Structure formats: structure tokens, C-alpha cells
CSV table of C-alpha atoms in Angstrom, one decimal:
chain,number,residue,atom,x,y,z
A,854,ASN,CA,130.9,114.0,213.6
A,855,THR,CA,132.4,113.2,217.0
A,856,ALA,CA,134.0,109.8,216.1
A,857,LYS,CA,137.3,111.5,215.5
A,858,TYR,CA,137.4,112.4,219.2
A,859,ILE,CA,137.3,108.8,220.4
A,860,ALA,CA,140.4,108.0,222.3
A,861,THR,CA,141.6,104.5,223.3
A,862,PHE,CA,143.7,103.6,226.3
A,863,ILE,CA,145.2,100.5,228.0
A,864,ASN,CA,144.7,100.0,231.7
A,865,LYS,CA,148.0,98.2,232.5
A,866,GLU,CA,147.1,97.3,236.1
A,867,GLN,CA,143.9,95.4,235.2
A,868,ASP,CA,145.1,94.6,231.6
A,869,TYR,CA,142.2,95.8,229.5
A,870,ILE,CA,141.6,98.2,226.6
A,871,TYR,CA,139.0,101.0,226.9
A,872,ALA,CA,137.8,104.1,225.0
A,873,ASN,CA,135.7,107.1,225.5
A,874,ASN,CA,134.4,110.1,223.5
A,875,PRO,CA,134.1,113.2,225.7
A,876,TYR,CA,132.6,115.2,222.8
A,877,ASN,CA,129.6,112.9,222.3
A,878,GLN,CA,126.5,114.7,223.7
A,879,SER,CA,124.7,111.5,224.8
A,880,PHE,CA,127.5,109.3,225.9
A,881,ASN,CA,130.4,111.6,226.9
A,882,LYS,CA,130.8,110.0,230.4
A,883,GLU,CA,130.6,106.4,229.2
A,884,ILE,CA,133.7,104.3,228.8
A,885,ALA,CA,133.6,101.2,226.6
A,886,TYR,CA,136.0,98.4,227.5
A,887,LEU,CA,137.2,95.0,226.5
A,888,LYS,CA,139.0,92.4,228.6
A,889,ILE,CA,139.9,88.8,227.9
A,890,LEU,CA,140.5,86.6,231.0
A,891,ALA,CA,142.6,83.7,229.7
A,892,GLY,CA,146.2,84.2,228.7
A,893,GLU,CA,148.7,86.8,227.7
A,894,ASN,CA,146.9,89.8,226.1
A,895,SER,CA,147.9,92.4,223.5
A,896,TYR,CA,145.7,95.2,222.2
A,897,THR,CA,145.2,97.8,219.5
A,898,GLY,CA,142.9,100.8,219.4
A,899,LYS,CA,143.6,101.2,215.7
A,900,ARG,CA,141.2,99.6,213.3
A,901,GLU,CA,143.6,99.5,210.4
A,902,GLU,CA,146.0,97.4,212.5
A,903,PHE,CA,143.4,94.8,213.3
A,904,ILE,CA,141.6,94.6,210.0
A,905,GLY,CA,144.6,95.2,207.9
A,906,ARG,CA,145.3,97.6,205.0
A,907,ASN,CA,142.5,97.0,202.5
A,908,GLY,CA,141.4,94.1,204.7
A,909,ALA,CA,138.0,92.7,205.5
A,910,LEU,CA,136.1,91.9,208.7
A,911,ASP,CA,135.7,88.2,207.5
A,912,ASN,CA,139.4,87.7,207.6
A,913,PRO,CA,141.1,90.3,209.7
A,914,GLU,CA,144.9,90.5,209.6
A,915,GLY,CA,145.1,90.9,213.4
A,916,LEU,CA,143.9,87.3,213.9
A,917,ARG,CA,146.9,86.0,212.0
A,918,SER,CA,149.3,88.0,214.2
A,919,ILE,CA,151.2,86.6,217.1
A,920,SER,CA,150.5,89.8,219.0
A,921,LEU,CA,149.1,93.3,218.5
A,922,THR,CA,151.2,96.5,219.0
A,923,ASN,CA,149.3,97.9,222.0
A,924,LYS,CA,148.9,101.2,220.0
A,925,VAL,CA,146.3,103.4,221.5
A,926,GLY,CA,145.5,107.1,221.5
A,927,ALA,CA,143.5,109.5,219.4
A,928,GLY,CA,143.5,110.7,215.9
A,929,PHE,CA,143.0,107.4,214.0
A,930,ASP,CA,140.1,105.2,213.1
A,931,PRO,CA,139.4,103.7,216.6
A,932,CYS,CA,138.4,100.3,217.7
A,933,LEU,CA,138.9,98.0,220.7
A,934,SER,CA,140.8,94.9,219.7
A,935,ALA,CA,142.4,92.3,221.9
A,936,LEU,CA,144.4,89.2,221.1
A,937,SER,CA,145.1,86.6,223.8
A,938,SER,CA,147.7,83.9,223.5
A,939,ILE,CA,146.6,80.8,225.3
A,940,SER,CA,148.7,77.7,225.8
A,941,LEU,CA,147.1,74.4,226.4
A,942,LYS,CA,148.7,71.1,227.3
A,943,ARG,CA,147.4,67.9,225.8
A,944,HIS,CA,143.8,67.2,227.1
A,945,GLU,CA,143.9,70.4,229.1
A,946,GLU,CA,140.9,72.6,229.4
A,947,LYS,CA,140.7,76.3,230.3
A,948,TRP,CA,137.9,78.8,230.7
A,949,ILE,CA,138.1,81.9,228.6
A,950,THR,CA,136.0,84.9,229.7
A,951,VAL,CA,135.5,87.9,227.4
A,952,ILE,CA,134.1,91.0,229.0
A,953,LEU,CA,132.8,93.7,226.7
A,954,GLY,CA,130.8,96.5,228.3
A,955,GLU,CA,130.5,100.1,229.3
A,956,GLU,CA,130.5,101.9,232.6
A,957,ASP,CA,130.7,105.6,233.6
A,958,SER,CA,133.9,105.2,235.6
A,959,LEU,CA,137.2,103.2,235.6
A,960,ASP,CA,136.5,102.2,239.2
A,961,LYS,CA,133.2,100.5,238.1
A,962,ILE,CA,135.1,98.8,235.2
A,963,ASN,CA,137.8,97.5,237.6
A,964,LYS,CA,135.1,96.1,240.0
A,965,GLU,CA,133.3,94.3,237.1
A,966,ILE,CA,136.6,92.8,235.9
A,967,GLU,CA,137.5,91.7,239.5
A,968,LYS,CA,134.1,90.1,239.9
A,969,TYR,CA,134.3,88.1,236.7
A,970,LYS,CA,137.8,86.8,237.3
A,971,ASP,CA,136.1,84.0,239.2
A,972,VAL,CA,134.6,81.5,236.7
A,973,ASP,CA,131.9,80.6,239.2
A,974,ALA,CA,130.7,84.2,239.2
A,975,VAL,CA,130.5,84.1,235.4
A,976,LEU,CA,128.5,80.9,235.4
A,977,GLU,CA,126.2,82.1,238.1
A,978,GLU,CA,125.5,85.3,236.1
A,979,LEU,CA,124.9,83.3,233.0
A,980,GLU,CA,122.3,81.2,234.8
A,981,LYS,CA,120.6,84.3,236.1
A,982,THR,CA,120.5,85.7,232.6
A,983,LYS,CA,119.0,82.5,231.2
A,984,LYS,CA,116.3,82.4,233.9
A,985,TYR,CA,115.5,86.1,233.2
A,986,TRP,CA,115.0,85.6,229.5
A,987,ASN,CA,113.2,82.4,229.9
A,988,SER,CA,110.7,84.1,232.2
A,989,ILE,CA,110.1,86.7,229.6
A,990,THR,CA,110.1,84.6,226.4
A,991,GLY,CA,108.2,81.8,228.2
A,992,SER,CA,105.3,84.1,229.0
A,993,ILE,CA,103.9,84.0,225.5
A,994,LYS,CA,103.5,80.8,223.5
A,995,ALA,CA,102.4,80.5,219.9
A,996,GLU,CA,101.4,77.1,218.4
A,997,THR,CA,101.4,76.5,214.7
A,998,GLU,CA,101.5,73.4,212.6
A,999,ASP,CA,105.2,74.1,211.8
A,1000,GLU,CA,107.4,72.9,214.7
A,1001,ASP,CA,110.4,74.8,213.3
A,1002,PHE,CA,108.5,78.0,213.2
A,1003,ASN,CA,107.2,77.4,216.8
A,1004,LEU,CA,110.8,77.0,218.0
A,1005,LEU,CA,111.8,80.3,216.4
A,1006,ILE,CA,108.7,82.4,217.4
A,1007,ASN,CA,108.7,81.2,221.0
A,1008,GLY,CA,112.3,81.9,221.7
A,1009,PRO,CA,114.9,83.7,219.6
A,1010,LEU,CA,112.5,85.9,217.7
A,1011,LEU,CA,110.7,87.0,220.8
A,1012,TYR,CA,114.1,87.8,222.4
A,1013,GLN,CA,115.2,89.7,219.2
A,1014,VAL,CA,112.1,91.8,219.0
A,1015,LEU,CA,112.2,92.9,222.7
A,1016,SER,CA,116.0,93.4,223.1
A,1017,CYS,CA,116.8,94.9,219.7
A,1018,ARG,CA,113.7,96.5,218.3
A,1019,ILE,CA,111.9,97.7,221.4
A,1020,TRP,CA,114.6,98.3,224.0
A,1021,GLY,CA,117.6,99.0,221.7
A,1022,ARG,CA,115.6,100.7,219.0
A,1023,THR,CA,118.0,99.2,216.5
A,1024,GLY,CA,115.7,97.2,214.2
A,1025,PHE,CA,114.4,98.0,210.8
A,1026,TYR,CA,110.9,99.4,210.6
């Protein structure tokens, strides 16, 4: 019922798109945001522009565009979409960091973006995350005759049950 009150904005200083819904009882102070650290960015907060009229998520019109219109605001079906134009020279490599998150203030968002502008900070955080999940998923080991099943049950399935079904309460019961 409160989705129609979601408003989208672009922070021009730090170059990211964000949204909030002040009428949501549970998340009225939360701000969702999206930032791509790589090239020249354009955005839209309008789902129809990204997906396309009568379009589909498996082939969104926005990915065939050169840029998005930077249309944000309230009163339309909202989304956070970003398109980044990245130029590579022959044999050149570039790091692309995509930050998608939520915080309760723009200052906290700006600090997160500033922190992850450094690729070393991104890689360090990735290693911390891997170690954390390995410590949890490595604490239980199941052994069956099926090696493929063992790989699933001792890793991805354990992660999915804990993160989605128990912590996120998003699974099917």
C-alpha cells in the first residue's frame, strides 16, 4: 500500500541513485542505494524506462540503451537502475565495483561509497566475508555416497538455509 510513496533521487556529488519510503512503518528511515564504480553513469528511478513498455526482465530495454534519462522522483513505478559506460583499450583490464545497500542516512551512504572506491578495500572485505561464511558453513559436515550432494549440502545449501530462510525469513515453508 505504501509503494506509491517511494521516491527516487540522484546524489550528484557522489554519483549514485537512492530511494526511500517515509510512509513505510518498518523501514521509513531506511535509504536504499545503488552505485557503480567504473565509468560514466546514468540512472533511472522509473521501472518502465529500464524494463521497457511491455518489456521483460530477461531482456530489459535499458540494457540496449546508450544511457538512461536520469529521471527520478515520485508518482511512478519505482526502481533503482544504473547504466555505466566503460571504455577499454585492447588488453586493458578495469575493476568494476557495484554497491547495492541500505543505510539510515546519506552520510553513512557517502562513507560506504568513499570506503569502497579503493579496490583493495573491496577485496579485503570480500576475503572477510568468505572467511566468515566458511567458518559457519564449515562447522557442519555431512558425508553421503553422492559427492555432488556433499558439495551442495556442505556449502551453498547451508548458506541458503541460514541467510534466506532463518535470518531473512524469505524461504518457502
